[in-house]
Each structure stands twice: as C-alpha cells, then as structure tokens.
mmCIF file of C-alpha atoms and ligand atoms in Angstrom:
data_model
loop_
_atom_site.group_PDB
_atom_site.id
_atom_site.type_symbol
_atom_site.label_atom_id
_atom_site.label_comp_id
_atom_site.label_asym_id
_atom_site.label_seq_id
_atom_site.Cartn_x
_atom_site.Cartn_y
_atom_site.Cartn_z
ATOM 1 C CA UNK A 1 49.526 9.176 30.264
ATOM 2 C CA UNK A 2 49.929 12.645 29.511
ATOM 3 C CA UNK A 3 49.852 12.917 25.469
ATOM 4 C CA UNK A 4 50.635 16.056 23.460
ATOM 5 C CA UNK A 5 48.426 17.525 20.227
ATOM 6 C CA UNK A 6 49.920 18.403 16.846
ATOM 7 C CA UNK A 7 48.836 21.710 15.213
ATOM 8 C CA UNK A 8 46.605 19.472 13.090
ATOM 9 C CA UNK A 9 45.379 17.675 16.021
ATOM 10 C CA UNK A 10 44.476 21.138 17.731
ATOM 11 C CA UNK A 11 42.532 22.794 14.920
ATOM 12 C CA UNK A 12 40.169 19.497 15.103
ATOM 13 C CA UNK A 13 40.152 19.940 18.673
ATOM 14 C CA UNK A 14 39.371 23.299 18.313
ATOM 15 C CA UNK A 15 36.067 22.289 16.049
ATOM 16 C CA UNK A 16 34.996 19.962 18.791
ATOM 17 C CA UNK A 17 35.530 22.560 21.000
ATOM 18 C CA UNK A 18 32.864 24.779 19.314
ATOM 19 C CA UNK A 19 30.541 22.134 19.226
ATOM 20 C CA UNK A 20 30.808 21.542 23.292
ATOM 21 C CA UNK A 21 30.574 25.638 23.551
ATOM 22 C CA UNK A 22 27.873 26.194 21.117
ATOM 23 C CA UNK A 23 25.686 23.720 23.111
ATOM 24 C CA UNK A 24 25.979 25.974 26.341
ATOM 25 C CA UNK A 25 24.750 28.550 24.278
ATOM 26 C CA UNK A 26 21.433 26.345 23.435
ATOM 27 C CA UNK A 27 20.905 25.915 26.698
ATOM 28 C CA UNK A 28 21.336 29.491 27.950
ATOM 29 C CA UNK A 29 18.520 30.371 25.501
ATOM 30 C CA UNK A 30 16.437 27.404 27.274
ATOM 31 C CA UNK A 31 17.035 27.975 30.389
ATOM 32 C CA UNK A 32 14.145 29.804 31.862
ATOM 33 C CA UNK A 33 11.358 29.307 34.992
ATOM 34 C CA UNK A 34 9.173 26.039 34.328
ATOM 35 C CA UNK A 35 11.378 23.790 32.351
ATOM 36 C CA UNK A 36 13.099 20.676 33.131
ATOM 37 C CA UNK A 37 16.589 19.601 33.261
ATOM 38 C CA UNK A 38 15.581 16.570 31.029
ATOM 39 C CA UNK A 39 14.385 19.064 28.422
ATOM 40 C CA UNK A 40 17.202 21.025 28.471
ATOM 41 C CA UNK A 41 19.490 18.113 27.854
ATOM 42 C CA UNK A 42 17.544 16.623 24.918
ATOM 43 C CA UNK A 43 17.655 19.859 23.254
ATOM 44 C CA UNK A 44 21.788 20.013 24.073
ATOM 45 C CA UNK A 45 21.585 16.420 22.592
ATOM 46 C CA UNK A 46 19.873 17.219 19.623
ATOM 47 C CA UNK A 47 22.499 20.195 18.762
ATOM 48 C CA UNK A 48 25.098 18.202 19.586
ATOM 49 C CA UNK A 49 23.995 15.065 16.881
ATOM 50 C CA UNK A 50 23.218 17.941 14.643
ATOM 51 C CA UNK A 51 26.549 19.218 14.463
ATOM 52 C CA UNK A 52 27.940 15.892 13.696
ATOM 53 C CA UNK A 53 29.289 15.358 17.312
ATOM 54 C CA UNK A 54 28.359 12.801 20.022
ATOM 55 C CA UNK A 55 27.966 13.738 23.242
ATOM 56 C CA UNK A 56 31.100 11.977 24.872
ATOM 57 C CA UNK A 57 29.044 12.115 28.590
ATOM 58 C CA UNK A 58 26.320 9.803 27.278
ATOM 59 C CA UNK A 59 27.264 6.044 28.414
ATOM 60 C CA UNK A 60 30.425 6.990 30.165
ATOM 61 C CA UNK A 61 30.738 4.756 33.067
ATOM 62 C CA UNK A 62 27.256 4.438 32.612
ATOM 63 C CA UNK A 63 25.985 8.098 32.951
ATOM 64 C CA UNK A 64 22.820 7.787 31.710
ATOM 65 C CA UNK A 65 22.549 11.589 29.973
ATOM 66 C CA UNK A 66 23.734 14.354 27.380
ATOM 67 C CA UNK A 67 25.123 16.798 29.732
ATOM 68 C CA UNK A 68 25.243 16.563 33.633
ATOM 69 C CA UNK A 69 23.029 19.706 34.882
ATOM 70 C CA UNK A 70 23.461 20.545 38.553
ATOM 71 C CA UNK A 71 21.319 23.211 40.260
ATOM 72 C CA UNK A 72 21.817 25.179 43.466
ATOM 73 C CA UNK A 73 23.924 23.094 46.085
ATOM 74 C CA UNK A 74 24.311 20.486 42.982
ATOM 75 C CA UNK A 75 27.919 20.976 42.790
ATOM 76 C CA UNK A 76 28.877 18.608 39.454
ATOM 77 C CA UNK A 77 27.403 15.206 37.722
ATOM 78 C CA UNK A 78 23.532 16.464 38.126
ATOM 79 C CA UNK A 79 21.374 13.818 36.734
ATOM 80 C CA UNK A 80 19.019 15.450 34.041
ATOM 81 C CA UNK A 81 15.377 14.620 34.533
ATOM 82 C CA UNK A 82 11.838 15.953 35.455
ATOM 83 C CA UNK A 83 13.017 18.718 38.167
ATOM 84 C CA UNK A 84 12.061 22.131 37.260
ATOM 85 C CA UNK A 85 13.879 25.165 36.866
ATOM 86 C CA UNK A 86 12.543 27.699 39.056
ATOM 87 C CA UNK A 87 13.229 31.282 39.721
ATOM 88 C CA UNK A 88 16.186 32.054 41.552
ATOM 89 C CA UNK A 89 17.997 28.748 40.752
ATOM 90 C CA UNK A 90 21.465 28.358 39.562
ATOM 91 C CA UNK A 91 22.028 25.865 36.681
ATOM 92 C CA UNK A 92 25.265 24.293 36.225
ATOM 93 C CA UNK A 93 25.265 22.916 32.622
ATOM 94 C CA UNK A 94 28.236 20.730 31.375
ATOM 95 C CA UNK A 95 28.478 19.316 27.745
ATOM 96 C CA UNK A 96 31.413 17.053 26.363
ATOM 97 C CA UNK A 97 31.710 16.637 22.655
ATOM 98 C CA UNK A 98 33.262 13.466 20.776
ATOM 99 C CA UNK A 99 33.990 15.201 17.498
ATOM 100 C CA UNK A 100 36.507 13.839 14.584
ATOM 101 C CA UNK A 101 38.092 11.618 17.243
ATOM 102 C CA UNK A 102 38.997 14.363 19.790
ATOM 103 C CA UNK A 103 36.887 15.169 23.125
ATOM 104 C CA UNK A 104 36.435 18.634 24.758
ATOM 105 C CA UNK A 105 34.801 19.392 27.750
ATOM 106 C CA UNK A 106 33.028 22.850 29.218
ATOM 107 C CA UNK A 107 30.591 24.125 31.726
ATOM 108 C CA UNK A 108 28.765 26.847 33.063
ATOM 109 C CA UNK A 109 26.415 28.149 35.543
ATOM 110 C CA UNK A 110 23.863 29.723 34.477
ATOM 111 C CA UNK A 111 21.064 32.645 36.537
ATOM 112 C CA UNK A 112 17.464 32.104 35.970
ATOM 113 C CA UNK A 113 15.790 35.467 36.318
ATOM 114 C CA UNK A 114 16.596 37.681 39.472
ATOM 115 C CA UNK A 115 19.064 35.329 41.948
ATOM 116 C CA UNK A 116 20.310 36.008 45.080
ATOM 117 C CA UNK A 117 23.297 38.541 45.733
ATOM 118 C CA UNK A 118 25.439 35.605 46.977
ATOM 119 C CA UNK A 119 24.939 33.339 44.449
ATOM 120 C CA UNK A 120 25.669 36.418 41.672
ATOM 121 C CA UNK A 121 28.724 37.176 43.663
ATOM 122 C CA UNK A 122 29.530 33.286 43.786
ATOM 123 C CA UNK A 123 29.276 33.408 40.025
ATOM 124 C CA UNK A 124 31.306 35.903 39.359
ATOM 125 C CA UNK A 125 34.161 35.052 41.053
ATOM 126 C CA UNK A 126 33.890 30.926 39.736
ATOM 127 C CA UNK A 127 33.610 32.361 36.399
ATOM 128 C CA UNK A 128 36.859 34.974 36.927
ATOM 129 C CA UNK A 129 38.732 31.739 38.974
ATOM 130 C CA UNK A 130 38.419 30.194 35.449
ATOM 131 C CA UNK A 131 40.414 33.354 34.162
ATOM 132 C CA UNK A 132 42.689 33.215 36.956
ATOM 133 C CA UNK A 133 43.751 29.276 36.194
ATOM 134 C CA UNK A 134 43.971 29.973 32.227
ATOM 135 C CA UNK A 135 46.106 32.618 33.132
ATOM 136 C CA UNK A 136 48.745 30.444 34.061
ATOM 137 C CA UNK A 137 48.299 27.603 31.309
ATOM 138 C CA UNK A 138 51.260 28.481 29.831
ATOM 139 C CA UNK A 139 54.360 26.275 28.705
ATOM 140 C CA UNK A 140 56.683 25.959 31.804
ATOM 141 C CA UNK A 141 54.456 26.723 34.645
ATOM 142 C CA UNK A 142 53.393 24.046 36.488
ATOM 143 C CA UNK A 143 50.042 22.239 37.320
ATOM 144 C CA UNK A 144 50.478 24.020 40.875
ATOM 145 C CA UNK A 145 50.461 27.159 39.549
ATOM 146 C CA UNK A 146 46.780 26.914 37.577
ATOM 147 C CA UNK A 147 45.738 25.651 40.970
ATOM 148 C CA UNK A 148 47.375 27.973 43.438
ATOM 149 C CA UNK A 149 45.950 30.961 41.057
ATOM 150 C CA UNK A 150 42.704 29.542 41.222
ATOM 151 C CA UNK A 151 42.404 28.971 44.998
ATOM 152 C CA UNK A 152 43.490 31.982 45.998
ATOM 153 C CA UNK A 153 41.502 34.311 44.055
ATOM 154 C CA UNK A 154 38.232 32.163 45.463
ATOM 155 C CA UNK A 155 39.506 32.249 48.973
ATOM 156 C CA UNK A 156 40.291 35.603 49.146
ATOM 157 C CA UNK A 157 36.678 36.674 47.818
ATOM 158 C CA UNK A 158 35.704 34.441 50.760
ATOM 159 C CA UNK A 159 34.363 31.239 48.631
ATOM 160 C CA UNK A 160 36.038 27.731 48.812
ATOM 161 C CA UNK A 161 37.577 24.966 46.688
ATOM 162 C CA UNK A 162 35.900 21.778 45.964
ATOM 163 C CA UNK A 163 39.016 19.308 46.375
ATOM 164 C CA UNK A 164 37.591 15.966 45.916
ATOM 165 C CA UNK A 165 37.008 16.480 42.160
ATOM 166 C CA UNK A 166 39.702 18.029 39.790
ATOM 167 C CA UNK A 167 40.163 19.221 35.652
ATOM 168 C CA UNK A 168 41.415 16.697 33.490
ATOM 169 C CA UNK A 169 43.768 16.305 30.477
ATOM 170 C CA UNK A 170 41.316 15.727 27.653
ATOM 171 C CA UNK A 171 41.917 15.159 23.678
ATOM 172 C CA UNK A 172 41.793 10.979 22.260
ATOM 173 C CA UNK A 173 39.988 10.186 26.138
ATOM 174 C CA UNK A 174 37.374 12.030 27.542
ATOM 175 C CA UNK A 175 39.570 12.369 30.720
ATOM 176 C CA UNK A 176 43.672 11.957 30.049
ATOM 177 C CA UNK A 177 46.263 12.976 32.153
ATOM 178 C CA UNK A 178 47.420 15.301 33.903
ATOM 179 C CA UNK A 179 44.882 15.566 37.134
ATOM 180 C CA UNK A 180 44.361 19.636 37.580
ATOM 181 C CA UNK A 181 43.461 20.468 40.558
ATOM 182 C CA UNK A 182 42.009 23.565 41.966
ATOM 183 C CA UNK A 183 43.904 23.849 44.511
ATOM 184 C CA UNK A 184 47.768 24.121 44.977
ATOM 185 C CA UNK A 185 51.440 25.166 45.493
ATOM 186 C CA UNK A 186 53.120 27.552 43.056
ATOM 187 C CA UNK A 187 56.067 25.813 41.166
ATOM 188 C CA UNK A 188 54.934 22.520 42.175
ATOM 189 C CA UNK A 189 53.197 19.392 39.767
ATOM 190 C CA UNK A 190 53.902 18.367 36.450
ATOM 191 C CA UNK A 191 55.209 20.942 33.758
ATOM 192 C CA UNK A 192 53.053 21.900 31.068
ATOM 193 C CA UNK A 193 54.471 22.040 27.773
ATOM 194 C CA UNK A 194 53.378 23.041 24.110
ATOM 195 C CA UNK A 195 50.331 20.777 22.608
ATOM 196 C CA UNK A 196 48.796 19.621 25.832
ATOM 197 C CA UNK A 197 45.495 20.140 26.373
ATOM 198 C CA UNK A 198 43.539 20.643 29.522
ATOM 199 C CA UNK A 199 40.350 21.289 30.952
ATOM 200 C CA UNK A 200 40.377 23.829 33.627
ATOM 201 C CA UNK A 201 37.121 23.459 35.895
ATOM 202 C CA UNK A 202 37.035 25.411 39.201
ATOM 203 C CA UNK A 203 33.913 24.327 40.968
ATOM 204 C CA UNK A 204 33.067 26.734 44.167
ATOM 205 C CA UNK A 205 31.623 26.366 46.905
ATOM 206 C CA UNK A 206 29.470 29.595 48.665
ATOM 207 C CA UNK A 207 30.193 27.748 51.779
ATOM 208 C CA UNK A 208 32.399 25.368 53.139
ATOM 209 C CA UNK A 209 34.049 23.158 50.523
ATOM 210 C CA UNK A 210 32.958 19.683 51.772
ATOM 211 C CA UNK A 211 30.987 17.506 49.443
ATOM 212 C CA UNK A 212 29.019 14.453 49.145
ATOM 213 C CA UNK A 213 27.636 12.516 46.838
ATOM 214 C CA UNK A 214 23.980 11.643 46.914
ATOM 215 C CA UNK A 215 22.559 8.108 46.675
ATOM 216 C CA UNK A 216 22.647 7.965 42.787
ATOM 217 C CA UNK A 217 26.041 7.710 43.109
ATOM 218 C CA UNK A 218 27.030 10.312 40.577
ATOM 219 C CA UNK A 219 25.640 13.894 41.821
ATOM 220 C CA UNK A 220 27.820 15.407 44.101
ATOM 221 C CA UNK A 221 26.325 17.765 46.484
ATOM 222 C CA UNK A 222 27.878 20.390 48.988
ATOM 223 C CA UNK A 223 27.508 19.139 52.886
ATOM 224 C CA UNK A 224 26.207 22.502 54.013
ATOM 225 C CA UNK A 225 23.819 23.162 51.575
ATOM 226 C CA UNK A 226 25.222 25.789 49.982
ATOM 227 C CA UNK A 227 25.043 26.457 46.586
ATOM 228 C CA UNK A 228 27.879 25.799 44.132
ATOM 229 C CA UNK A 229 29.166 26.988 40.866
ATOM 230 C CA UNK A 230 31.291 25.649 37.717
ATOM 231 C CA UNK A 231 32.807 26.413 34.889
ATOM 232 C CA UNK A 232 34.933 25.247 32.584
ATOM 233 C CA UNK A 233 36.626 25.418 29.427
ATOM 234 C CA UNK A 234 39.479 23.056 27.154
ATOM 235 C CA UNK A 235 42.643 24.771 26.798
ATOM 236 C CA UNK A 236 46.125 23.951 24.638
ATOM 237 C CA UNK A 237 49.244 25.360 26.223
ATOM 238 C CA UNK A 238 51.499 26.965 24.197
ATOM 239 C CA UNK A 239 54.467 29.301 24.486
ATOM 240 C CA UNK A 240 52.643 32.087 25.227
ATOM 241 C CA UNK A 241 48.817 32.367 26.146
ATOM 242 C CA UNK A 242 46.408 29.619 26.226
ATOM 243 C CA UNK A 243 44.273 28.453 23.367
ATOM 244 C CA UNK A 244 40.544 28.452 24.553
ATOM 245 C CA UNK A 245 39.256 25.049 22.386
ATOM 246 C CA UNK A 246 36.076 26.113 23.824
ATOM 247 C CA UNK A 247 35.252 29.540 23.576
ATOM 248 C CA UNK A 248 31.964 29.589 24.576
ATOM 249 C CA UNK A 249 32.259 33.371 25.709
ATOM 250 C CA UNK A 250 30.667 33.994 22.313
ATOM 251 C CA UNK A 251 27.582 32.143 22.537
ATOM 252 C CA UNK A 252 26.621 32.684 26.314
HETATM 253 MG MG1 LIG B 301 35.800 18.223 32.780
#
C-alpha cells in the first residue's frame, strides 16, 4: 500500500532522517585501514541508541546487525563482522533509523585511502545516479522516470544496473510501497504525488549487472567480481523539488 505523509508526519520523518544520515557520518570518520566491519557497526549502533533512535535493520527478517556494510564486489546486505578494512577497499555502509514511529533509510560507499581509478569513477557516477533519480521525484512524474534517469546516466558512463533489488516506499514500514526501481521507461509506473516518501538507492555495478547472493542468504554479491557501489537517500515528493529526509551530504 502506497501511504502518503502529512506536513507533521514529514518534519518527524525528517528528524529520523538526520539520525540515519548522521550515522554515515560516524562511520566515515571510522572508516580507515585495520578495522572491522563489526566495529564499525557497533559504533553506528551506539549513535543511533544515543540519538533516541533504533536501528530499524536490527531483527528485520532476522538480520542479525545495525547497518548492512558491503565491501568491494559486496553489492548490498553485507553482514558486519570480523573482516578488515584494508587499503583500497570500498565500503558500502547502510543505516535505517526507527525514530518517533517513522523509518528512513540511506547509504553510502565510502574510499579507504588511495582506491583504484575505476572504483573512484564507479563512485562518482553511483553517487551522481542518486542525483539523477531525485531529480525526477517530483509530483506527477512517474516511478519510470526516477528509474529511466537513473539507468541511463550509469549506462552511458559505461557502468550497469543491479535489477534484482530495487528502492522502497518507506515512512510507518521500513519498506512500503511503491517498488523503485533503477531501471525503467519514461512516463511509465505509478504516479508520485505530494507526501510520499521514497528511498531512492541506485546500486552499480563496475561490471556486468548480474548478482548473487552468497550462502548466508542475505549478502548479495556481483557474478563477475566486480566491485559495486550504493547510495541512497529518503525523499518526500512534493510539487516542486524533492525533500532530502536524509541529508547526509552534510556529515560525509
Ligand atoms: Mg533502502
């Protein structure tokens, strides 16, 4: 069910939002050579408690962590634990936030020290796909149209779209609807209209976009090996540009 956010609704939203973005700026500070991803989400835990949130991630369909933290061809739903960060990774970090009843959602990828020129490039144009998609969260364009903007900025810098896992509509659940795919036709899918809210999530593949998912049966990995990139932030449509919820541009 697709359900729509009062102005009241949205400025709690909007405080949840901070909390979800404000946590990707603890763990940019963490993030260096020699620690693990288990650290990293204890300390996104701990912020997250301390600001009077819950982490919404924690216990969903049994996910066992804070924050899913994927590195290199970890495309999404990285298990936290005792792998270390080395030099030259890529660190996907995502963080939900259950705050004052209302859910947002946000990720992103993070360098550690000097990477390789691909994988810079690769984040560059996942993080500017985000901006392409929010560009067109607007009331009375179309799901299609986020999608469509998003896949063919990526594919024209030569990267690919994952397809087998979308955004979400987000507020009371975790995940609402609409689906949001990264991927799609112009003018086609459900029209978006004032007070939904949606989290836009291109994840990109260097390589081809096929994925799997490994035998924990939550971390999805790209076939090829390649790496992979994310982010994401929780938007509200309105009549004219799109609310960022989580705006964690300031903290990262
Ligand atoms: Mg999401």
């Amino acid at each position: 069910m697709i359900t729509v956010k009062s102005q009241s609704e949205l400025e709690v939203m909007a405080l949840s939002g901070d909390v979800a973005a404000s946590a990707l700026g603890v763990a940019k500070e963490i993030i260096k050579e020699g620690v693990t991803t288990d650290y990293i989400d204890k300390k996104i835990k701990e912020h997250i408690i301390q600001r009077g949130g819950k982490p919404s991630f924690l216990g969903y369909r049994g996910f066992p962590k804070s924050s899913c933290i994927s590195v290199n061809d970890e495309v999404i739903h990285g298990i936290p634990g005792d792998r270390v960060i080395v030099e030259g990774d890529i660190v996907s970090v995502d963080v939900g936030v259950l705050y004052k009843g209302f859910h947002s959602d946000n990720a992103a990828t993070f360098a550690v020290g000097q990477v390789s020129r691909e994988k810079k490039k690769l984040l560059e144009v996942t993080a500017l796909a985000l901006q392409e998609g929010i560009s067109m969260a607007v009331e009375g364009m179309r799901i299609g149209d986020i999608g469509n903007a998003i896949q063919t900025f990526v594919e024209s810098n030569g990267c690919s779209v994952v397809r087998e896992f979308v955004g979400h509509g987000i507020g009371y659940e975790l995940h609402e609807d609409p689906e949001v795919p990264n991927y799609g036709r112009p003018g086609r899918g459900q029209r978006l209209s004032k007070g939904m809210t949606i989290a836009i999530e291109p994840m990109i593949n260097l390589g081809a976009r096929h994925v799997d998912v490994i035998e924990n049966d939550w971390t999805v990995v790209t076939r090829d090996g390649s790496p992979s990139a994310h982010f994401e932030m929780t938007v509200a449509i309105t009549e004219s540009k799109a609310v960022i919820l989580t705006d964690w541009g300031k903290y990262i």
